[in-house]
Coordinates of C-alpha atoms and ligand atoms in Angstrom, one line a residue:
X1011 CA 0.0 0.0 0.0
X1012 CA 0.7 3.4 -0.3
X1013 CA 0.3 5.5 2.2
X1014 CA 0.2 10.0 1.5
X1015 CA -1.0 12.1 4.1
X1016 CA -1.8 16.1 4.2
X1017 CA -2.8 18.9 6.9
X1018 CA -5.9 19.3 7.7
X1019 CA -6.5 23.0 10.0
X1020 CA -10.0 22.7 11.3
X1021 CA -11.3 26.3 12.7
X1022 CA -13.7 26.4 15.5
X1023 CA -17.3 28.7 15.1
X1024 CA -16.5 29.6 18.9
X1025 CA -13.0 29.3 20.8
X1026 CA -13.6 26.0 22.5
X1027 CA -12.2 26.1 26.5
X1028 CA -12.4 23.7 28.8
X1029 CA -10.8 23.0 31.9
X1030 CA -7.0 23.0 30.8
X1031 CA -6.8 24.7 27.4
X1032 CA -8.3 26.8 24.7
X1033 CA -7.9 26.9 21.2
X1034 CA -9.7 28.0 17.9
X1035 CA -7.5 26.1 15.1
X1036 CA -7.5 22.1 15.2
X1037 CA -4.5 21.2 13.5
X1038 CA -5.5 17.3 12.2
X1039 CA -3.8 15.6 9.3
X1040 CA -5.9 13.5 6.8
X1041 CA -4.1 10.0 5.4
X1042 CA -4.9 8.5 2.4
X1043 CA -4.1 5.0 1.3
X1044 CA -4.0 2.7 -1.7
X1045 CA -3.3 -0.5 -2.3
X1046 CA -2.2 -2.8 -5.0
X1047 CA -5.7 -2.5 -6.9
X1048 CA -5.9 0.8 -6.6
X1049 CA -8.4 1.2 -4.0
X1050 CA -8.0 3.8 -2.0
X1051 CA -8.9 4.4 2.0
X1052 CA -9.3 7.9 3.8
X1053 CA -8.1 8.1 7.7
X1054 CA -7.6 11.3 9.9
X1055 CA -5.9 11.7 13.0
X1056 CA -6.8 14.3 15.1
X1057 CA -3.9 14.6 18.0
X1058 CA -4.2 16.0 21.6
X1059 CA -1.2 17.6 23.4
X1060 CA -3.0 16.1 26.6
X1061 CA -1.6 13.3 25.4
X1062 CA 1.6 13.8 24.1
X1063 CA 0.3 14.2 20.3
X1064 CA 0.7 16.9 17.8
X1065 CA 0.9 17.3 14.0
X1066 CA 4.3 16.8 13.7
X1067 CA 4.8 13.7 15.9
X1068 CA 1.7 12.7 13.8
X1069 CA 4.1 13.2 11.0
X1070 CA 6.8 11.5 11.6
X1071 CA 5.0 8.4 12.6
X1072 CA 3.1 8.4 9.1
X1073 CA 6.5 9.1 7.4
X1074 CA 7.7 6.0 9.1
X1075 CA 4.8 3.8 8.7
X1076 CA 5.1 4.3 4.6
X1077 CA 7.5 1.4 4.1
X1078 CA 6.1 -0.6 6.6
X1079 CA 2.9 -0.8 5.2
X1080 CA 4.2 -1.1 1.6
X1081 CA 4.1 -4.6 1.3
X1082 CA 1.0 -5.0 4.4
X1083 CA -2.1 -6.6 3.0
X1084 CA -5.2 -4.2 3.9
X1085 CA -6.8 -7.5 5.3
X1086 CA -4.3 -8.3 7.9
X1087 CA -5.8 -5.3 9.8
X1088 CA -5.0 -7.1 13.1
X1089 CA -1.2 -8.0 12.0
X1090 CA -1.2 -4.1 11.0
X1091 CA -2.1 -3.2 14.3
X1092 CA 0.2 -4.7 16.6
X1093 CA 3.1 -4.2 14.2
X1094 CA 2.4 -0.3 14.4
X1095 CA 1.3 -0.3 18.3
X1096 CA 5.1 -2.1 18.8
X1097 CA 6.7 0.9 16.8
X1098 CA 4.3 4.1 18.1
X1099 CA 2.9 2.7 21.5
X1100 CA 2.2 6.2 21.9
X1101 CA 1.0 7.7 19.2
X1102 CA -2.8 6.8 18.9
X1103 CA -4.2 9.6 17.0
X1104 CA -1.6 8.6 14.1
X1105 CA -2.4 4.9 14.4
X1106 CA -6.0 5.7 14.2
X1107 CA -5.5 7.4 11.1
X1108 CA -4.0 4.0 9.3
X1109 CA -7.1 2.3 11.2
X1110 CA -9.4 4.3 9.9
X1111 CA -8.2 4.1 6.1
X1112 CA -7.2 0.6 6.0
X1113 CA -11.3 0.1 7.4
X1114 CA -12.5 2.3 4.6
X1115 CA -10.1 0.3 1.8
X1116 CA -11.8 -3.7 3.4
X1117 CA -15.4 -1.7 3.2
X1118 CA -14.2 -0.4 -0.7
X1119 CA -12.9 -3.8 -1.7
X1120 CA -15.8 -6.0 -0.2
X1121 CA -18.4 -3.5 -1.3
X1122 CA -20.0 -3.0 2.1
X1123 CA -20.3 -0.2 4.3
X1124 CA -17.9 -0.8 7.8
X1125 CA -20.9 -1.0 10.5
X1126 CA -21.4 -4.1 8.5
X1127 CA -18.1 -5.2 7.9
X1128 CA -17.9 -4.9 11.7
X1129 CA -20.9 -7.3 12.2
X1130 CA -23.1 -4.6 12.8
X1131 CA -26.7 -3.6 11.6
X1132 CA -27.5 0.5 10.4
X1133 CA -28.0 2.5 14.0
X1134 CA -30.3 5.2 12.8
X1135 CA -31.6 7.8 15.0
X1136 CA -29.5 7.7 18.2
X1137 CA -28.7 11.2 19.7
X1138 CA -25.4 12.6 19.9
X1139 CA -25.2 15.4 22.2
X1140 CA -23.4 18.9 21.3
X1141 CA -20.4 20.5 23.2
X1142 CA -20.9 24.0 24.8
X1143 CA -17.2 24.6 25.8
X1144 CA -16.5 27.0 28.7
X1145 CA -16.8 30.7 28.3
X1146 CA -18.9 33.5 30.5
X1147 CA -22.5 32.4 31.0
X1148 CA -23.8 34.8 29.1
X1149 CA -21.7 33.6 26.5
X1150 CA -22.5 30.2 27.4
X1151 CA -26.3 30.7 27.0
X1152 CA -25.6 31.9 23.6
X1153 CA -24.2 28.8 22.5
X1154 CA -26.6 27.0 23.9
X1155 CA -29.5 29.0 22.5
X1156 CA -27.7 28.5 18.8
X1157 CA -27.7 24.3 20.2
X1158 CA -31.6 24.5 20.2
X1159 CA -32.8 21.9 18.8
X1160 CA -29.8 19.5 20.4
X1161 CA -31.6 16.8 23.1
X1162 CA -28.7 16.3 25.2
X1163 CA -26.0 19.1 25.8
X1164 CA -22.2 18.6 27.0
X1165 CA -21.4 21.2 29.2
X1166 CA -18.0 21.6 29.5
X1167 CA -16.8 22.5 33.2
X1168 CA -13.7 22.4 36.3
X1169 CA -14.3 26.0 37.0
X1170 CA -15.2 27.5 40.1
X1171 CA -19.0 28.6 39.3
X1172 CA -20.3 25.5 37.4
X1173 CA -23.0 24.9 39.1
X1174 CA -24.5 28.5 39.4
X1175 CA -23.6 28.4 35.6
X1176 CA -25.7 25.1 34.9
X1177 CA -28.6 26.7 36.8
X1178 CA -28.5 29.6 34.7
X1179 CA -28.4 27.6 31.3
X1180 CA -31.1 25.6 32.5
X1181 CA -33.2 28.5 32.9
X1182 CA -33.6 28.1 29.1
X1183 CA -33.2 24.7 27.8
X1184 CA -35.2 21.3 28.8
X1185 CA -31.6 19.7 27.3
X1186 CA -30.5 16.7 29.3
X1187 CA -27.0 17.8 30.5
X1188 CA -23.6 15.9 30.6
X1189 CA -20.9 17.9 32.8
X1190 CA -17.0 16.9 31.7
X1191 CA -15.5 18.4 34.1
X1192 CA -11.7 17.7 32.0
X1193 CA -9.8 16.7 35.5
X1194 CA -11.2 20.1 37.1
X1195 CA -12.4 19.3 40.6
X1196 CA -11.1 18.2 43.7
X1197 CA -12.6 15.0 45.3
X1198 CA -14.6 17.2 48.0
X1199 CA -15.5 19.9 45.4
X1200 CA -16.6 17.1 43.1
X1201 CA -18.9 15.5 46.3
X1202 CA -20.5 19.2 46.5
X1203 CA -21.0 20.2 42.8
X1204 CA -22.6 16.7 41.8
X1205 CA -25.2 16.6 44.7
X1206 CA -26.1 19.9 43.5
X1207 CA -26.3 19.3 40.2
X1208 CA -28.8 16.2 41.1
X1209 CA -32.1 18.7 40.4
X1210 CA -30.3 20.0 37.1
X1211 CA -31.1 17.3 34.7
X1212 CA -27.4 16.1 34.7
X1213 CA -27.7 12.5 33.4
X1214 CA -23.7 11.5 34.1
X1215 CA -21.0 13.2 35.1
X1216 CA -17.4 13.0 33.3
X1217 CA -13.8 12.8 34.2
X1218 CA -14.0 15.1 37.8
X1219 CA -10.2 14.3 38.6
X1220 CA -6.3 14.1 37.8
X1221 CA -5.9 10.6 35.8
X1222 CA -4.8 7.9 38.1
X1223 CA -7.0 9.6 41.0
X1224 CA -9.2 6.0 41.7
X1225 CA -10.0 6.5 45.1
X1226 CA -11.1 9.6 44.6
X1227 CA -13.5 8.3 42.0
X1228 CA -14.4 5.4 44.5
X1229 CA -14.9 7.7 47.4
X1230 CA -17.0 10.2 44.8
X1231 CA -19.5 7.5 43.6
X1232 CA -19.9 6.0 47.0
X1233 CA -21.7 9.9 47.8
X1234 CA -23.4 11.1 44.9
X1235 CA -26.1 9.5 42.5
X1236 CA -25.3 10.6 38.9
X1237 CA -22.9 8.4 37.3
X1238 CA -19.5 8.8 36.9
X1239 CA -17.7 8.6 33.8
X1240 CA -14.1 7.8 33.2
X1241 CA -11.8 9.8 29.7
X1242 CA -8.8 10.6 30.3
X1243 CA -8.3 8.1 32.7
X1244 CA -9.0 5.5 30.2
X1245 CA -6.8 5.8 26.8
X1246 CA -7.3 1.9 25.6
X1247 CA -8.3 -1.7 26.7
X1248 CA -5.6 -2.5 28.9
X1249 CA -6.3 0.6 30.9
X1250 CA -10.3 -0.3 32.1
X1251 CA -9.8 -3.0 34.4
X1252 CA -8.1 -1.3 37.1
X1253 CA -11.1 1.6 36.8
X1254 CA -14.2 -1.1 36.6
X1255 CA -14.8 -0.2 40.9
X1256 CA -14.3 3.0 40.3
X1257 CA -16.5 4.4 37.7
X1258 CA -19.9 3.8 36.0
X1259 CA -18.9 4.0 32.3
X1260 CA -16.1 4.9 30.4
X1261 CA -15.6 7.3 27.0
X1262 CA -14.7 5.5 24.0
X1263 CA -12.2 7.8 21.4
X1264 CA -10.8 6.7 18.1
X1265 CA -7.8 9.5 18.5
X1266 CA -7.7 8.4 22.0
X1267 CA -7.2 4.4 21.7
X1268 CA -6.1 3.9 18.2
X1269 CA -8.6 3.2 15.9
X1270 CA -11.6 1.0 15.2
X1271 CA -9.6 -2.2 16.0
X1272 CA -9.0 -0.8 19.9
X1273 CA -12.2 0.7 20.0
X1274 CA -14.4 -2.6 19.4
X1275 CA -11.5 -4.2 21.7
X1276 CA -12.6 -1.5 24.7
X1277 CA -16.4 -1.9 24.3
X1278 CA -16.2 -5.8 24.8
X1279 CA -13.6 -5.5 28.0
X1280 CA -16.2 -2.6 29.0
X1281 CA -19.2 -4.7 28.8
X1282 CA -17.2 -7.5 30.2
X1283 CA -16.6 -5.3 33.4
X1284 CA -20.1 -4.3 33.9
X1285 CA -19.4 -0.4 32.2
X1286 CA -21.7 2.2 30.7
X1287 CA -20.2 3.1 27.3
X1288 CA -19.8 6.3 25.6
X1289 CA -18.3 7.3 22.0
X1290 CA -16.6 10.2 22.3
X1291 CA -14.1 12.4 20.1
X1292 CA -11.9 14.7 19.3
X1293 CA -12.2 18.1 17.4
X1294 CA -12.5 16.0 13.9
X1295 CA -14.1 16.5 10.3
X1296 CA -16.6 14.0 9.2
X1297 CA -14.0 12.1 8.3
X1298 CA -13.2 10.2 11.2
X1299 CA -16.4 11.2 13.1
X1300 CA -18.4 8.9 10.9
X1301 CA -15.5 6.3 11.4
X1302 CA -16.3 6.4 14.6
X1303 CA -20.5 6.5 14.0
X1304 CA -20.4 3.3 12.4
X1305 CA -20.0 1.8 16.1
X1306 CA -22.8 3.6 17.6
X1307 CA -25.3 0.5 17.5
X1308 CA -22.8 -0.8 20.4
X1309 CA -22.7 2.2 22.7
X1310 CA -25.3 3.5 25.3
X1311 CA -24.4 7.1 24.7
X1312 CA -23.1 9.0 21.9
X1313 CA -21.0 11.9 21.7
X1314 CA -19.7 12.7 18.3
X1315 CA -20.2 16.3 17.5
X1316 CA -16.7 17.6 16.9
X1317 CA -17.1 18.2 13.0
X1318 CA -20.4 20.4 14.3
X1319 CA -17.8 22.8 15.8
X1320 CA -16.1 23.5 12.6
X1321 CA -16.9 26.2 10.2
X1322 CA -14.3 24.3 7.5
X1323 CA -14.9 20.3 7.4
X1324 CA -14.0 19.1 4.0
X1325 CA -15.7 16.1 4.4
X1326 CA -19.5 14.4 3.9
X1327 CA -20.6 11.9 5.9
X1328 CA -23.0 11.3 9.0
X1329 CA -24.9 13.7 9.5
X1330 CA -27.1 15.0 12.5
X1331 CA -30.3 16.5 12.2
X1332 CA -31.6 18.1 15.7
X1333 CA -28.7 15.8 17.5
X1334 CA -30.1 12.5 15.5
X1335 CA -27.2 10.6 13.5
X1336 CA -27.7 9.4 10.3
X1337 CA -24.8 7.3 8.5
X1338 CA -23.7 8.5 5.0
X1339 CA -25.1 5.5 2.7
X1340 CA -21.8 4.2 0.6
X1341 CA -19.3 1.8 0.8
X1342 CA -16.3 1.7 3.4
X1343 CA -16.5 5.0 5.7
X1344 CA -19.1 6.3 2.9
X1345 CA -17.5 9.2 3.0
X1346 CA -17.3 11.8 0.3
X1347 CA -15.0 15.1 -0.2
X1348 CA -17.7 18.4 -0.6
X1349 CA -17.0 20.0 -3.6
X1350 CA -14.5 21.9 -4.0
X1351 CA -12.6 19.6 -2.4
X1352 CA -10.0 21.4 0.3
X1353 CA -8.3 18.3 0.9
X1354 CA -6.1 16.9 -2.2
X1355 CA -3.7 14.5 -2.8
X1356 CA -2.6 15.7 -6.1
Ligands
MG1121 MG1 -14.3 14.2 28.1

């Protein structure tokens, strides 16, 4: 196979803050790949300095991965896995990239779209909810006035008024609320905030603490009713065992974990453990988000709404009319370049 990759500079409608960080440019990288026949497969990793990723360690890992995958048959997606996870343990967004495109190539070649490939049947309908990153709550209420007709609302938070803030959005939206905290709180502010936040219509409650922090988490969830879900603290398979006490659910990530391979591998040692499971992202295009949509049938909640945030993604695929996702119909991914097409490989 050959594998070609180019930048891809996402630009937020709205800065997007949450607890650490702010930013209005998503600098992602788009791979394309084609085998022997021709056939071609489109990937995009979408890297988070949280996690020691950026565009240029992206980089280098694709520039390495070109003659390792020159000879790779797209079908020994499993061999192609492990060989890269060896070389660039830590560089998931980039391995989810080659995940991604080598998934859309088997779809392209078999002539079936990948929820299928994957075993799965067409989840139609299921609601994703939409980010409303941190800002003043005026500002906030803005966003979430624009967020109308979204049924369930991700409120970013880990600042010091976040629950006089969620009182004032819900002053004007019947929205169900998720609160991602993004390692924010301490354990007793955490205890607080959440029994508060019980009369607010928050249906679970994401990644309060530092990674690592366990009892914590134990301690919070022995005190407070919403459920607790685990992110950060959870980057792949290997890492949910040791949280499966501590938390209710966990969020699921393509960048995050890898790629589609890792993801389905998370879900089943999720389930096996007893966990809630979300689908989560990154700040992505379409491309990668409807990677990631084609799982949704095996998820409780779903929260892919990063290409929403964008006022530049190349890309068609799922869409989500008033929060409801619909998968693009089409083989592979099923995604399509809009016209013009930004992204080239000429
Ligand atoms: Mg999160």
């Amino acid at each position: 196979m050959n594998l070609s990759s180019q930048p891809l500079d996402l630009k937020l409608k709205h800065t997007f803050r949450i607890a650490r960080e702010a930013r209005d440019v998503q600098n992602n990288l788009v791979v394309l790949l084609r085998d022997e026949d021709g056939v071609t497969g489109l990937g995009e990793a979408a890297p988070t300095r949280f996690f020691g990723e950026d565009v240029s360690s992206v980089s280098q890992v694709l520039t390495q991965s070109i003659s390792l995958l020159e000879k790779a048959d797209p079908f020994q997606i499993e061999d192609i896995s492990l060989l890269l996870k060896d070389k660039f343990p830590k560089d998931a967004a980039a391995r989810s990239a080659i995940d991604i495109a080598l998934h859309d190539i088997i779809g392209k070649k078999l002539r079936i779209p990948l929820y299928k490939f994957l075993g799965l049947h067409r989840c139609e309908g299921k609601a994703t909810s939409f980010t409303i990153g941190i800002d003043t709550v005026e500002t906030m209420c803005k966003k979430v006035e624009e967020a109308k007709d979204f049924p369930i609302l991700k409120i970013k938070a880990g600042m010091k008024d976040d629950v006089e803030m969620l009182r004032e959005l819900r002053k004007i939206t019947k929205a169900v609320f998720r609160v991602d905290a993004n390692t924010g709180w301490t354990p007793d502010e955490a205890i607080t905030k959440i029994n508060l936040m019980e009369d607010l219509g928050v249906e679970l409650v994401e990644q309060p603490f530092p990674v690592g922090s366990i009892e914590a988490l134990k301690k919070v969830r022995r005190q407070v009713k919403i459920p607790i879900f685990a992110d950060e603290d959870v980057k792949d398979s290997k890492d949910i065992p040791a949280f499966s006490d501590a938390v209710d659910g966990i969020n699921i990530k393509l960048m995050k974990c890898g790629g589609i391979r890792e993801a389905m591998r998370m879900i089943y040692t999720a389930r096996a453990h007893g966990l809630q499971i979300m689908i989560g992202c990154n700040i992505e295009s379409s491309l990668s988000i409807t990677a990631a949509a084609h799982l949704a049938s095996l998820v409780d909640h779903i929260d892919l709404d990063g290409h929403l945030l964008v006022t530049n993604d190349p890309y068609a695929g799922v869409t989500a009319d008033r929060g409801r996702l619909t998968l693009p119909e089409g083989d592979g991914l099923g995604v399509k370049a809009r016209c013009p097409a930004p992204v080239s490989f000429l």
